[in-house]
mmCIF file of C-alpha atoms in Angstrom:
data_model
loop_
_atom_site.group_PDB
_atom_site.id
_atom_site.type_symbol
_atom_site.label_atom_id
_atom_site.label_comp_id
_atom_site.label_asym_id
_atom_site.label_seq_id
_atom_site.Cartn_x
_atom_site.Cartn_y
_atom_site.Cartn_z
ATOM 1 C CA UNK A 944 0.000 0.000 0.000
ATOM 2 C CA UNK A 945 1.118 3.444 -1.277
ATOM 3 C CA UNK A 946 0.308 5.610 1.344
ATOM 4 C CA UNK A 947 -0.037 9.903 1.212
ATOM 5 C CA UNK A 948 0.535 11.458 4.090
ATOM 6 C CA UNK A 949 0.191 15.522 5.228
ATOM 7 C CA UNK A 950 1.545 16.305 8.460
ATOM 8 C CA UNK A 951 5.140 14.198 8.467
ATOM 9 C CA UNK A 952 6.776 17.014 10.167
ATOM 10 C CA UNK A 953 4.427 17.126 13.093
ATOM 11 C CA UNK A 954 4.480 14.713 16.165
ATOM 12 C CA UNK A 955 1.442 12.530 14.839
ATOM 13 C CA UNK A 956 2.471 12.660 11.127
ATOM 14 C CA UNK A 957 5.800 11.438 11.782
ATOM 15 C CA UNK A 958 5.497 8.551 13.947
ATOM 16 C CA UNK A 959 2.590 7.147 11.585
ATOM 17 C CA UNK A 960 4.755 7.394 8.818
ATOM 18 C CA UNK A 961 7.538 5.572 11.113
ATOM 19 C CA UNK A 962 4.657 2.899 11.812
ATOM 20 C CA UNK A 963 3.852 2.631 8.890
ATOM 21 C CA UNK A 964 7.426 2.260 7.096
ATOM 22 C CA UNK A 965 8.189 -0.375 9.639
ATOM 23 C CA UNK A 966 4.922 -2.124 8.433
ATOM 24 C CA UNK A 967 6.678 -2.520 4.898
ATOM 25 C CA UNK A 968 4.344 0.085 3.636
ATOM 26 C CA UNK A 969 5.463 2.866 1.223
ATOM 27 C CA UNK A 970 4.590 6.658 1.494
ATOM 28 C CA UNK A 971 4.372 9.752 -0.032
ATOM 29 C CA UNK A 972 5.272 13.023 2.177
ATOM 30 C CA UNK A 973 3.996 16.496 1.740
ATOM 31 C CA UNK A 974 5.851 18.615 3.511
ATOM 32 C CA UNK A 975 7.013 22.372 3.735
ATOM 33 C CA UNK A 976 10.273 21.611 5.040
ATOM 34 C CA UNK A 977 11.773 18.894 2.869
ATOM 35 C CA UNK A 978 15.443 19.271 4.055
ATOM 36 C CA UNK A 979 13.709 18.809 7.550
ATOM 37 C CA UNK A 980 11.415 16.015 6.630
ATOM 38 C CA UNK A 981 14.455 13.853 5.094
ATOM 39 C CA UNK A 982 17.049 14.624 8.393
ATOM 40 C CA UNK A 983 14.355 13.168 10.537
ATOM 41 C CA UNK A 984 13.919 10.109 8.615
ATOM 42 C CA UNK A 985 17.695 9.507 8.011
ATOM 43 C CA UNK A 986 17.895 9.579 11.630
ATOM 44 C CA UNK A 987 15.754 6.665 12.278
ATOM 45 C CA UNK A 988 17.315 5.036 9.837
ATOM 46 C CA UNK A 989 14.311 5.116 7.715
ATOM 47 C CA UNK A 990 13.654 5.703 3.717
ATOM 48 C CA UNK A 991 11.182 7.682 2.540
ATOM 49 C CA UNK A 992 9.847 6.670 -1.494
ATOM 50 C CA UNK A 993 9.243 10.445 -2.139
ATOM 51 C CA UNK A 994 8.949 13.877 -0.772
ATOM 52 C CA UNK A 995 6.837 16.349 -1.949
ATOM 53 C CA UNK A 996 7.805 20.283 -0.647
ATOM 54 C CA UNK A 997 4.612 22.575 -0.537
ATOM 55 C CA UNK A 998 0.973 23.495 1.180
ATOM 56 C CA UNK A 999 -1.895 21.254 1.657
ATOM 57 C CA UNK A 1000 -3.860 23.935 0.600
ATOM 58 C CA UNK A 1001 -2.157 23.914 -2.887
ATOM 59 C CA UNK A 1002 -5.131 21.609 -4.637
ATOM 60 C CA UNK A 1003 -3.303 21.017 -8.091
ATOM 61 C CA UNK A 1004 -0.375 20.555 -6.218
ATOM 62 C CA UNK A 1005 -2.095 17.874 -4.001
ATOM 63 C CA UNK A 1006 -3.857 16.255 -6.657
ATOM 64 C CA UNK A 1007 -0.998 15.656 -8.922
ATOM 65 C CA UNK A 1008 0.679 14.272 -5.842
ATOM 66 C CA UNK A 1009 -1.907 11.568 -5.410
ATOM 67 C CA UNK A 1010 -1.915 10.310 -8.708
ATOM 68 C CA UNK A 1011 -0.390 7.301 -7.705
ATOM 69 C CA UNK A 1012 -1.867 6.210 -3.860
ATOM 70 C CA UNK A 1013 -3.951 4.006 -3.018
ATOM 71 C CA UNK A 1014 -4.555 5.806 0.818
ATOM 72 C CA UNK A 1015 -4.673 8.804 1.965
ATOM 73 C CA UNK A 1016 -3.605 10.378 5.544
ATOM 74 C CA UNK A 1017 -4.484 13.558 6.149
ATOM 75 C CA UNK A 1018 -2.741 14.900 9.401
ATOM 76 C CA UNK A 1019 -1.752 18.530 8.690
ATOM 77 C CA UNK A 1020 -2.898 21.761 10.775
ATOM 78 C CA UNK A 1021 -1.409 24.870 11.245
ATOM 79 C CA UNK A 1022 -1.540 26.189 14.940
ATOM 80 C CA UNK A 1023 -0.780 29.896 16.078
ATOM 81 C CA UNK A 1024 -1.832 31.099 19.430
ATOM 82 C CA UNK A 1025 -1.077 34.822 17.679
ATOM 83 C CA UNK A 1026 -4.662 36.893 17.151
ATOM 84 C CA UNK A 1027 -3.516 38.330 14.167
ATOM 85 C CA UNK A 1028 -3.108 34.849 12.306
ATOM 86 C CA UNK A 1029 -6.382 33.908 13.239
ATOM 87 C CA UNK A 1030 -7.913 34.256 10.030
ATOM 88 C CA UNK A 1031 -5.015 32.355 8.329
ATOM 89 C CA UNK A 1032 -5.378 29.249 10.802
ATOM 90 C CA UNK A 1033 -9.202 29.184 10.532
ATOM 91 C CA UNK A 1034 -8.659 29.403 6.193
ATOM 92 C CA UNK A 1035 -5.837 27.290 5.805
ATOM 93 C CA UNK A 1036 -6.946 24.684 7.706
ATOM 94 C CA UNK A 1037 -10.710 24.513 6.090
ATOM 95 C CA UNK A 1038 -8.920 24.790 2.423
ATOM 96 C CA UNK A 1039 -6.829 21.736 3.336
ATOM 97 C CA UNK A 1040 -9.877 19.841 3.930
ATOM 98 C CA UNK A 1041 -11.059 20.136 0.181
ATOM 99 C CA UNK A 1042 -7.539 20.169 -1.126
ATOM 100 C CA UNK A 1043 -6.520 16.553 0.066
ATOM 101 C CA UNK A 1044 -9.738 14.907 1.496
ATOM 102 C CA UNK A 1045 -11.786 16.399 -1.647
ATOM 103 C CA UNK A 1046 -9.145 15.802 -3.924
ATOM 104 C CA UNK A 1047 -8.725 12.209 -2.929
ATOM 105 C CA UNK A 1048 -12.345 11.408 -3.232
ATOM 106 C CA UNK A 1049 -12.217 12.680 -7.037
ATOM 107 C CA UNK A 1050 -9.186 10.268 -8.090
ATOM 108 C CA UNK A 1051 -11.405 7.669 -6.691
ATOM 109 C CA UNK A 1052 -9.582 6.876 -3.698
ATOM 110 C CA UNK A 1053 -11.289 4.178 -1.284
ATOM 111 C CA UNK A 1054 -9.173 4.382 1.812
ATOM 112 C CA UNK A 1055 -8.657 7.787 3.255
ATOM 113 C CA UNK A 1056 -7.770 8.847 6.767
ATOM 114 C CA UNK A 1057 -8.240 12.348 8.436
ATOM 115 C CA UNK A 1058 -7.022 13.414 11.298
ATOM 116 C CA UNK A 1059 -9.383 15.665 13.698
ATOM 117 C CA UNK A 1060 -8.922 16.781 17.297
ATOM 118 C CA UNK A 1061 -11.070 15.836 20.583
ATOM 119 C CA UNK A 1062 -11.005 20.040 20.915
ATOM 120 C CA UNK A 1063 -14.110 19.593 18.217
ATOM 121 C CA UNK A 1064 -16.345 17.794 20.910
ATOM 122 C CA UNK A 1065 -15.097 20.083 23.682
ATOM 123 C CA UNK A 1066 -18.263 20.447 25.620
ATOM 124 C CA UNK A 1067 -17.717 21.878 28.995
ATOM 125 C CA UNK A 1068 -21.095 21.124 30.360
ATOM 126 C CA UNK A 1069 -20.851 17.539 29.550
ATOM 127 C CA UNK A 1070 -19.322 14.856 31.705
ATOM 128 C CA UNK A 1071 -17.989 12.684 29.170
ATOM 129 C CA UNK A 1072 -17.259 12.655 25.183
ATOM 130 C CA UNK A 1073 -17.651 9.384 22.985
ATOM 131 C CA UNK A 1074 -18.285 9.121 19.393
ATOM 132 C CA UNK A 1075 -21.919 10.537 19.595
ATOM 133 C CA UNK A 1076 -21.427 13.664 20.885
ATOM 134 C CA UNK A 1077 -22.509 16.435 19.210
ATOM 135 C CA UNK A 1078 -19.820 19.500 17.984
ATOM 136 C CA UNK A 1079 -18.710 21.678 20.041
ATOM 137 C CA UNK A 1080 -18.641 25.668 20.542
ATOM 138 C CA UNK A 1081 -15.341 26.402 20.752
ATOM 139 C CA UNK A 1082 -14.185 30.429 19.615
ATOM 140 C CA UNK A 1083 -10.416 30.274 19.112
ATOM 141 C CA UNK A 1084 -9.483 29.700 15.561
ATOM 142 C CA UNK A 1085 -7.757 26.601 15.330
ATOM 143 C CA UNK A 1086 -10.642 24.850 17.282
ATOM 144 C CA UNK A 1087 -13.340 26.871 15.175
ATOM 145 C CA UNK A 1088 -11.199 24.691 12.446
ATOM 146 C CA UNK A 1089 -11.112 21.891 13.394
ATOM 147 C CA UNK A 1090 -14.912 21.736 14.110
ATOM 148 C CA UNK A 1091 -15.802 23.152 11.202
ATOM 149 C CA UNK A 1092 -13.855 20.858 9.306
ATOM 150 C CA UNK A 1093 -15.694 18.080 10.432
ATOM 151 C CA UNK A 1094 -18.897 19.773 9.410
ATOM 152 C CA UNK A 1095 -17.599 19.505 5.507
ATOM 153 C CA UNK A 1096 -16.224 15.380 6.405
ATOM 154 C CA UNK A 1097 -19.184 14.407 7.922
ATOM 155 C CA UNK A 1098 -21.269 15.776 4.928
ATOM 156 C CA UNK A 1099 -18.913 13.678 2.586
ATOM 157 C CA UNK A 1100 -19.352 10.218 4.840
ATOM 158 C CA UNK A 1101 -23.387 10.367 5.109
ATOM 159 C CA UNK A 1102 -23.010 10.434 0.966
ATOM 160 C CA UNK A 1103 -20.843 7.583 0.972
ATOM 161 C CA UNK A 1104 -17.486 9.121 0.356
ATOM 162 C CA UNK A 1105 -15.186 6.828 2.078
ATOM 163 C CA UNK A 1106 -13.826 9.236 4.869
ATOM 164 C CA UNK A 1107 -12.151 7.679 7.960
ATOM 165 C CA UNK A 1108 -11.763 9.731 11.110
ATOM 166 C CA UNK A 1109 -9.619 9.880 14.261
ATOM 167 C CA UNK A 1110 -10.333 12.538 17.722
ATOM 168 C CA UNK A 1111 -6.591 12.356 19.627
ATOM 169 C CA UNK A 1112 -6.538 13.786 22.852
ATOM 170 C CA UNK A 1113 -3.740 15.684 24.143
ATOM 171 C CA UNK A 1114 -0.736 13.894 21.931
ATOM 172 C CA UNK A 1115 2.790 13.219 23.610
ATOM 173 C CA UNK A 1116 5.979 11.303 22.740
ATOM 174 C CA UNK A 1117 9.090 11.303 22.098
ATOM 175 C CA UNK A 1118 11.011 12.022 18.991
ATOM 176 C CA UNK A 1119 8.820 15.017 17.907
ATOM 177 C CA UNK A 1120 10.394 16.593 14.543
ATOM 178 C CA UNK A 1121 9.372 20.256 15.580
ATOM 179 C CA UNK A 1122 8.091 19.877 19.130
ATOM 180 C CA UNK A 1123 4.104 20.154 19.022
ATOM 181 C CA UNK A 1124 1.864 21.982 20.903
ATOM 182 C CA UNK A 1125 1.251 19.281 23.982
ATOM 183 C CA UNK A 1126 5.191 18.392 24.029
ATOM 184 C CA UNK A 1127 6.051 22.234 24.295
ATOM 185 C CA UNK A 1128 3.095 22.841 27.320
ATOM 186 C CA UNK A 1129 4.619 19.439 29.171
ATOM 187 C CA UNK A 1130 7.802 22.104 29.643
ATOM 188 C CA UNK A 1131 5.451 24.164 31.240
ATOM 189 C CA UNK A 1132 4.007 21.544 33.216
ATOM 190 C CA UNK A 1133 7.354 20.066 34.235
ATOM 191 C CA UNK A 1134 7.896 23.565 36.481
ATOM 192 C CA UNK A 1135 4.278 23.785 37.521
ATOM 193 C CA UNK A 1136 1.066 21.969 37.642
ATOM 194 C CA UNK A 1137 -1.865 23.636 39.297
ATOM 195 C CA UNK A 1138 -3.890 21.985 41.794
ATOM 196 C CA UNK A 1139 -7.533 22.579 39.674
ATOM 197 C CA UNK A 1140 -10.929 21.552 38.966
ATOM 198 C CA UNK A 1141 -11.016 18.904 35.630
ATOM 199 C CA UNK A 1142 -7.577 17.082 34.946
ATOM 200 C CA UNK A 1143 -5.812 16.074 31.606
ATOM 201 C CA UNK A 1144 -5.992 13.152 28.902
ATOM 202 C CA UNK A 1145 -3.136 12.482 26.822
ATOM 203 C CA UNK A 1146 -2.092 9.340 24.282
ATOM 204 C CA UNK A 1147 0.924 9.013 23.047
ATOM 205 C CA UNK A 1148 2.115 9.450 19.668
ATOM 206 C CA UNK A 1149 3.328 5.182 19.192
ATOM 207 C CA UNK A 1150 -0.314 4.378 20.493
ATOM 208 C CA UNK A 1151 -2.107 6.539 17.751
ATOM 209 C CA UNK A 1152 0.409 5.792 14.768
ATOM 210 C CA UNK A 1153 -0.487 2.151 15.020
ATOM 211 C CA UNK A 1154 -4.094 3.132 15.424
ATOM 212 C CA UNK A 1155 -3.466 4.708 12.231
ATOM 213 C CA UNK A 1156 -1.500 1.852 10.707
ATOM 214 C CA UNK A 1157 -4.855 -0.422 11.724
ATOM 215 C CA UNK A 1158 -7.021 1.733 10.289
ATOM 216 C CA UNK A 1159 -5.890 2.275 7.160
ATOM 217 C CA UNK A 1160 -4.943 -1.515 6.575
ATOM 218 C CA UNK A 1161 -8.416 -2.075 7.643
ATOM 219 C CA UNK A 1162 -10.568 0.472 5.857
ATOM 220 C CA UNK A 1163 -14.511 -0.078 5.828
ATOM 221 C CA UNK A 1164 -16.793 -0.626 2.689
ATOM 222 C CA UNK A 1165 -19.481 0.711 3.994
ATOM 223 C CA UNK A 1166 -21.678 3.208 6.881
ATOM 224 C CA UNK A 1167 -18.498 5.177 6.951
ATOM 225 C CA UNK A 1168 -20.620 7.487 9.405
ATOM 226 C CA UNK A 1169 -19.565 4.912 11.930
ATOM 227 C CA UNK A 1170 -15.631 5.206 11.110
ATOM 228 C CA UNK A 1171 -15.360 7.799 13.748
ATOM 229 C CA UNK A 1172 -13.012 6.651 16.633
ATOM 230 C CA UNK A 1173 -11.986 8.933 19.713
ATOM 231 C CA UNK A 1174 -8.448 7.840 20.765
ATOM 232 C CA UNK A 1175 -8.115 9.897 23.997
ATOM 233 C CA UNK A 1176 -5.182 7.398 25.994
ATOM 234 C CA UNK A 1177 -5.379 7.954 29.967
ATOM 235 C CA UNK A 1178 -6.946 10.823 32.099
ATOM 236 C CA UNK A 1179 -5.409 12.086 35.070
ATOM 237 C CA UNK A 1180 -6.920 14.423 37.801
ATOM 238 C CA UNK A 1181 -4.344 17.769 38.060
ATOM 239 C CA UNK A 1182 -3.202 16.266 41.326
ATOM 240 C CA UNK A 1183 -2.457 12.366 40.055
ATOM 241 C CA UNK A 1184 -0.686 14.166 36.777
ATOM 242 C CA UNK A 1185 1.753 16.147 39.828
ATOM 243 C CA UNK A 1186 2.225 13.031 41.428
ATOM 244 C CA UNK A 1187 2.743 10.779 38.131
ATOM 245 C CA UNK A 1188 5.434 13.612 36.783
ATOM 246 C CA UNK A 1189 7.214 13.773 39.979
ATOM 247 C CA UNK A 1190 7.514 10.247 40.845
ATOM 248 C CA UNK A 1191 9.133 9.949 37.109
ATOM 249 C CA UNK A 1192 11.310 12.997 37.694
ATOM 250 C CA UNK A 1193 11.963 13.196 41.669
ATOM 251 C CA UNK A 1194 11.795 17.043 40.917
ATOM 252 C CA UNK A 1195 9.861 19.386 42.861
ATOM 253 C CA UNK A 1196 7.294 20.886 40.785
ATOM 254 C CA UNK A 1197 5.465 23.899 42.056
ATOM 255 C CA UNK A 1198 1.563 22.908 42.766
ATOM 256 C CA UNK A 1199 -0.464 25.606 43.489
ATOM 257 C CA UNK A 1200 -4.215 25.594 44.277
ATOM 258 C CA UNK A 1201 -6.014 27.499 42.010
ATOM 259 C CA UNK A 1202 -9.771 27.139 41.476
ATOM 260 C CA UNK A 1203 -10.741 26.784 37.687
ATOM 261 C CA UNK A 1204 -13.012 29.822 37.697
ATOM 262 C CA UNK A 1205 -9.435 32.163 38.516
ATOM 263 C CA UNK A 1206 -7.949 30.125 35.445
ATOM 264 C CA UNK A 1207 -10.957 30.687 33.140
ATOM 265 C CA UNK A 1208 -10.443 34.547 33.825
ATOM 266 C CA UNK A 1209 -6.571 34.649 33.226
ATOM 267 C CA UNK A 1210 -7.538 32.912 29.987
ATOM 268 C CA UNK A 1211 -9.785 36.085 29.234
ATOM 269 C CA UNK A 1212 -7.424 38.579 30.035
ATOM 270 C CA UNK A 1213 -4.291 36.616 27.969
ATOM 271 C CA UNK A 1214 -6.754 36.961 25.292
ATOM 272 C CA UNK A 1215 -6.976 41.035 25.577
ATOM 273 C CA UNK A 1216 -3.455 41.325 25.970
ATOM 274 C CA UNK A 1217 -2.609 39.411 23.276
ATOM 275 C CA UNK A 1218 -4.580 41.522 21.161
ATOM 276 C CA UNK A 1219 -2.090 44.143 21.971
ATOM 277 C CA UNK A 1220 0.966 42.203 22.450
ATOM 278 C CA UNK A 1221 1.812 39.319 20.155
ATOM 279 C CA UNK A 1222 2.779 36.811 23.183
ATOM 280 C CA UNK A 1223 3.315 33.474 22.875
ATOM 281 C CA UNK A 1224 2.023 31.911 26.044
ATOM 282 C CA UNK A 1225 0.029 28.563 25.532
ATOM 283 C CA UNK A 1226 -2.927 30.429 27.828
ATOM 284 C CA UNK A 1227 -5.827 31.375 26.196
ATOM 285 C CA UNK A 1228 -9.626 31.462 27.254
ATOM 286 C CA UNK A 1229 -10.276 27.778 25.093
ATOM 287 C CA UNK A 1230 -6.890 26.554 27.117
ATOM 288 C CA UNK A 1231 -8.034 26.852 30.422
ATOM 289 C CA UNK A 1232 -11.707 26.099 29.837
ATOM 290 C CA UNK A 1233 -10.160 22.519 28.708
ATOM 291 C CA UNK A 1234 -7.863 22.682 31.352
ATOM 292 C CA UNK A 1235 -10.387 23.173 33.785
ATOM 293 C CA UNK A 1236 -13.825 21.827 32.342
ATOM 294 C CA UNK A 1237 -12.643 18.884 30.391
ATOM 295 C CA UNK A 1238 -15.282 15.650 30.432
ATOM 296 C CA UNK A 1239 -13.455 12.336 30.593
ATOM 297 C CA UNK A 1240 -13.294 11.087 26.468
ATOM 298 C CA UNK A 1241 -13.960 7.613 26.291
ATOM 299 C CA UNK A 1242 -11.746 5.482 23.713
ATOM 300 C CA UNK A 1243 -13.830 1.962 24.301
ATOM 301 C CA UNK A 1244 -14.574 2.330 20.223
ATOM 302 C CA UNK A 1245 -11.426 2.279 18.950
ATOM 303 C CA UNK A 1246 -10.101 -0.689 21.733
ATOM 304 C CA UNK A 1247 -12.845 -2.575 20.852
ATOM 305 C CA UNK A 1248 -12.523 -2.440 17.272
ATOM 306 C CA UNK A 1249 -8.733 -2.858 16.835
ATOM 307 C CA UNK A 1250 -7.902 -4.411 19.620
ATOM 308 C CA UNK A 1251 -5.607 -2.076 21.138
ATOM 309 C CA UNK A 1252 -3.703 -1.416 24.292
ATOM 310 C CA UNK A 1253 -2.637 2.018 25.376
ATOM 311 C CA UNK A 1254 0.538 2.395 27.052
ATOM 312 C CA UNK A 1255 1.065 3.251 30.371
ATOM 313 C CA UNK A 1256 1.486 7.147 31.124
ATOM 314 C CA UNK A 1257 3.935 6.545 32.868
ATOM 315 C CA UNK A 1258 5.982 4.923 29.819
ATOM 316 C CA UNK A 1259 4.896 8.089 27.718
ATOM 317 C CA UNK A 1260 6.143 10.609 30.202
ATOM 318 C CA UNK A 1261 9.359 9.100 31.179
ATOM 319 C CA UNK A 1262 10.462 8.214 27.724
ATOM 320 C CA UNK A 1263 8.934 12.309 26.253
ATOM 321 C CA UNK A 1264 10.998 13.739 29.355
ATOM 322 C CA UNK A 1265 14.260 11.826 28.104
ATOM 323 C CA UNK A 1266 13.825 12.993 24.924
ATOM 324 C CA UNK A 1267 12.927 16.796 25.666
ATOM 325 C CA UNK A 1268 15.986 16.567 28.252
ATOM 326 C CA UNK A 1269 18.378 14.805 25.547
ATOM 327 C CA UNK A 1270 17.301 17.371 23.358
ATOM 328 C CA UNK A 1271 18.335 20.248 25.596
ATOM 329 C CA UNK A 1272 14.699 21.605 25.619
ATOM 330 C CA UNK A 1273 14.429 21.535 29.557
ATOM 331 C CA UNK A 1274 17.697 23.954 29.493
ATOM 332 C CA UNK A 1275 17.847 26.535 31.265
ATOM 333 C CA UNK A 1276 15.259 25.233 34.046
ATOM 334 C CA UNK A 1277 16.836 21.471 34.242
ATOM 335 C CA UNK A 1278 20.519 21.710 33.193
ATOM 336 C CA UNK A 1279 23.296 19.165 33.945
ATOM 337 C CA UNK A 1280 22.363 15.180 34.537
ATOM 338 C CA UNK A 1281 18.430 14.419 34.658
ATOM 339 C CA UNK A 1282 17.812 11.168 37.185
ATOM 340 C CA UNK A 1283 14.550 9.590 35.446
ATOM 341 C CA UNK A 1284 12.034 6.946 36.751
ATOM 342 C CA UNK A 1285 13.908 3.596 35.760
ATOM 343 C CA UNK A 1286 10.818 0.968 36.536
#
């Protein structure tokens, strides 16, 4: 199987094009970085068939690219916490959707994959998110995105276009080619972890490649309505996230109590500010409403269905904390040797 793939140079991208190399699968890479995208691979020893250097939202591009697959893996977002690229995040990202998804469907490919986000079903009066739950509200722009992306999919699968889709949680893991958005707030997190209402759910980035790898060797003929699976991983109170960081660190980390409510405004005002100042702080008014309101996602689908096992947290953390160490991104807070949870 000849497999396209957006995304390579993000976390989830990569290591599902890793999982699926290893497989004896070949792929196809669009990427904006190609010099990047072929360093990263060459380091893991791995050989990519082809890369392709440009935008997903480049639809001749795309669709010349595709000429030859027979799947599709659509994985790519762009991300900026900065106000004024709002409008770019919310375009780009609904453009890609048509680009490669719609593309795809008009070369009369029967296996495609996207890749959504949990932040779609955000609901912050429920008390837990499976596969049924309706769309969210959300009102930053990537999340705005992301949900109204799956407005256009889920339009394409009730007429029988052949539209797989995944919801990760928060996604960590090692070996991250430009260190996403979750990776970059565990730095954060690895200082200070506030004692608050709600907790966090992560998976890591191994557990969802081969969710990928399953899906796409396995692709349904039919109701593709039902080929949504949430892959959410663990959830952890604030307090058993402290205590599951610590005991794989044996690092103080600063654990204030702060009731949600106090977060939920400093998300407000980070949101005025930032309409003055262009700051790059991962704290925004839809950051600490999931930070502090999130409902337990329930991944029973996808376990059921493929049979898998997540790994323990406590695997994901100590082997992401390695890395990030190894990789000098804990400098200048954690400099010199780094004694890690050894089993």
């Amino acid at each position: 199987m000849k497999v396209f793939i957006t995304g390579a140079t993000g976390l989830v991208g990569a290591h599902t094009a890793k999982e699926l190399l290893k497989s004896g699968h070949q792929i196809k890479l669009l990427v904006r970085n190609k010099a990047l995208a072929k360093h990263y691979f060459h380091q893991h020893g791995l050989s990519v068939d082809e890369f392709i250097e440009g935008d997903m939202t480049n639809r001749e591009l795309v669709k010349t690219s595709l000429d030859d697959c027979d799947a599709v893996l659509h994985s790519a977002a762009m991300v900026s916490l900065d106000p004024k690229k709002a409008n770019e995040v919310y375009r780009s990202n609904i453009a890609s959707i048509d680009s490669v998804i719609g593309s795809a469907h008009e070369l009369g490919i029967k296996n495609i994959l996207y890749v959504s986000s949990l932040g779609a079903l955000f609901n912050p009066q429920a008390k837990f998110i499976n596969e049924r739950a309706p769309l969210g509200f959300p009102r930053d722009a990537y999340s705005k995105s992301k949900r109204d992306c799956e407005y256009y999919i889920r339009n394409m699968q009730s007429t029988g276009v052949p539209v797989q889709v995944t919801y990760p949680s928060g996604v960590f893991g090692p070996y991250d080619p430009k260190l996403n958005e979750s990776n970059h707030s565990l730095i954060t997190l690895l200082k200070v972890i506030p004692n608050t209402s709600s907790g966090i759910q992560c998976v890591d980035a191994r557990d969802l490649a081969k969710v990928h790898r399953l899906m796409l060797e396995n692709p349904p003929t039919s109701d593709f309505q039902q080929a949504r699976y949430i892959v959410a991983g663990h959830y952890y109170p604030w307090q058993a996230f402290h205590q599951l960081l610590t005991q794989i660190t044996g690092r103080y980390i600063l654990n204030p109590t702060v009731p949600g409510v106090a977060m939920r405004l400093l998300g407000n005002l980070m949101e005025a500010v930032k309409q003055i100042y262009p700051l790059s702080l991962p704290i925004t008014r839809e950051s600490m409403a999931i930070a502090t309101q999130w409902p337990i996602a329930d991944s029973q689908k996808v376990i059921d269905s493929f049979d898998i096992q997540f790994r323990p947290g406590i695997e994901t953390f100590t082997d992401t904390i390695r890395w990030l160490h190894q990789q000098q991104h804990l400098k200048p807070y954690w400099a010199g040797q780094l004694a890690i949870y050894s089993g």
